[in-house]
C-alpha atoms as one frame of an Amber mdcrd trajectory, in Angstrom:
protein
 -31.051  71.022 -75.809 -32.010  73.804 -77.887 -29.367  75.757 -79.905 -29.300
  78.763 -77.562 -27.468  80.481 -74.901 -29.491  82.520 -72.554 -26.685  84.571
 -70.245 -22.837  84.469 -70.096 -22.054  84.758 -66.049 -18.549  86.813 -65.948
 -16.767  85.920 -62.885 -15.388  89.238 -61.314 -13.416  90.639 -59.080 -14.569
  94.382 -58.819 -18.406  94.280 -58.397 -18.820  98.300 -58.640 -15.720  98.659
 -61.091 -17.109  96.031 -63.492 -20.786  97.487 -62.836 -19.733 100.904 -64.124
 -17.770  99.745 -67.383 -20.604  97.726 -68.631 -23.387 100.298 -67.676 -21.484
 103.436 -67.576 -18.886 103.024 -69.610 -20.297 100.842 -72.652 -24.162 101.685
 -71.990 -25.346  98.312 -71.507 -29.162  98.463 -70.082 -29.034  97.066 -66.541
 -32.107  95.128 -65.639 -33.137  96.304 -61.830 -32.469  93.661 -58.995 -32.792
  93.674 -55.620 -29.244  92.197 -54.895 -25.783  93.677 -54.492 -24.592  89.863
 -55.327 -25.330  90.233 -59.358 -25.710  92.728 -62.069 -28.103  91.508 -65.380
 -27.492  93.142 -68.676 -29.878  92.191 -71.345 -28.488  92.012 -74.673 -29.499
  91.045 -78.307 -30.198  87.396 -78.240 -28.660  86.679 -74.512 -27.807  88.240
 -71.115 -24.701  88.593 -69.715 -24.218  88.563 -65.664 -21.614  90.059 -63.444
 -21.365  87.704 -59.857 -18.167  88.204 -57.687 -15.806  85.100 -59.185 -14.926
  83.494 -55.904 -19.234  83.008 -55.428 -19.224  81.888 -59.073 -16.351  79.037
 -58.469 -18.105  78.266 -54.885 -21.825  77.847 -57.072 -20.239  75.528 -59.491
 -18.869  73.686 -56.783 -15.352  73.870 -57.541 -12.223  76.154 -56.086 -11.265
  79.027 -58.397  -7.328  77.696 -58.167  -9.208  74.202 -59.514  -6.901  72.323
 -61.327  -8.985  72.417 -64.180  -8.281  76.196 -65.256 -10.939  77.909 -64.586
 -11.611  80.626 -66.733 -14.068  82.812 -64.990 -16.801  82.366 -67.488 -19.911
  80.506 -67.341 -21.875  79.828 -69.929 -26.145  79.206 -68.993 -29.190  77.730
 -71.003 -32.290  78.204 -69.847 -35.496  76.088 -69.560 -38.894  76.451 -69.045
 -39.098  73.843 -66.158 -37.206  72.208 -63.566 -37.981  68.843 -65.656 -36.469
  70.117 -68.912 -33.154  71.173 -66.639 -32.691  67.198 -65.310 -33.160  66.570
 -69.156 -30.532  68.596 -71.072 -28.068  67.574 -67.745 -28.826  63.807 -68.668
 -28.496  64.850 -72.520 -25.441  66.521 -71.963 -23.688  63.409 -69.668 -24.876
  61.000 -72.478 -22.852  63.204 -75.285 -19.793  63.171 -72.765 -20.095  66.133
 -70.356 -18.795  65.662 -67.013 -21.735  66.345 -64.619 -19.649  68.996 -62.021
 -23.210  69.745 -59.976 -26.423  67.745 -60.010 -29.679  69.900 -60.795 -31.146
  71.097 -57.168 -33.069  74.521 -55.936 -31.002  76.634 -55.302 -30.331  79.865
 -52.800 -32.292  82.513 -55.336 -35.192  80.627 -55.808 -34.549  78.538 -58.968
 -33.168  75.072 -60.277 -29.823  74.389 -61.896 -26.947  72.466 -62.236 -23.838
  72.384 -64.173 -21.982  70.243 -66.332 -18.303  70.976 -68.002 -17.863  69.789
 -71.805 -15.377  67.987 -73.220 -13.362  70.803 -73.315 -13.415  72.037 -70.095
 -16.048  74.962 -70.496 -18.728  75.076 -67.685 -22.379  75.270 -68.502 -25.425
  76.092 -66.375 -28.473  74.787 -66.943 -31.256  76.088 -64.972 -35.143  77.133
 -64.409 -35.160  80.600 -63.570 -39.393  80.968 -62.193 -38.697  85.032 -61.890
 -37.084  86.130 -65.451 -38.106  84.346 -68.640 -34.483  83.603 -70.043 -35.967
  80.235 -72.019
């Protein structure tokens, strides 16, 4: 796994609210999308992504009342294949992650999974084929 993170997913609540405080409000540059589902902001060094919380629990595969606290917050790194992604999850396991979603293709056209670390922070790793985020 290379020493980088390539978007921080905030879980929200407010789609349009949280839209307009990171565009409006603190001028982040929104990158265009076709989907009402997720906002992209590209920053200095990452991304950061707004997706309604309850879809960002449901992708994880976990409840957002999960036991485990979560916090809302995903953290993603990005590969340039769907090989390196199986890869960093296996790396990951090995080191002592807990593997919370094997890698699979998923509903907007890429490959991820996701894996919690030892301290119960949730990671995405994934193959995005339409934005180069690796």
């Amino acid at each position: 796994m290379k020493p980088r993170i390539s978007l921080i997913t905030l879980g929200v609540h407010d789609m349009n609210r949280a839209i307009q405080f990171y565009r409006d409000g603190l001028g982040l540059p929104e990158h265009e999308t076709d989907s009402d589902e997720v906002a992209f902001f590209k920053m200095e060094g990452a991304w950061l992504s707004l997706f309604p919380r309850a879809s960002l629990a449901s992708d994880i595969g976990i409840t957002d009342d999960s036991k485990d606290g979560f916090s809302g917050i995903t953290l993603a790194h990005n590969v340039a294949s769907q090989e390196a992604v199986d890869q960093v999850l296996e790396q990951a396991v090995a080191a002592g992650a807990e593997l919370i979603k094997p890698a699979e293709e998923v509903f907007w056209g890429g490959y991820s999974g996701y894996f919690r670390d030892p301290e119960g922070h949730y990671w995405e790793v994934a193959y995005n084929p339409f934005m180069d985020l690796a």
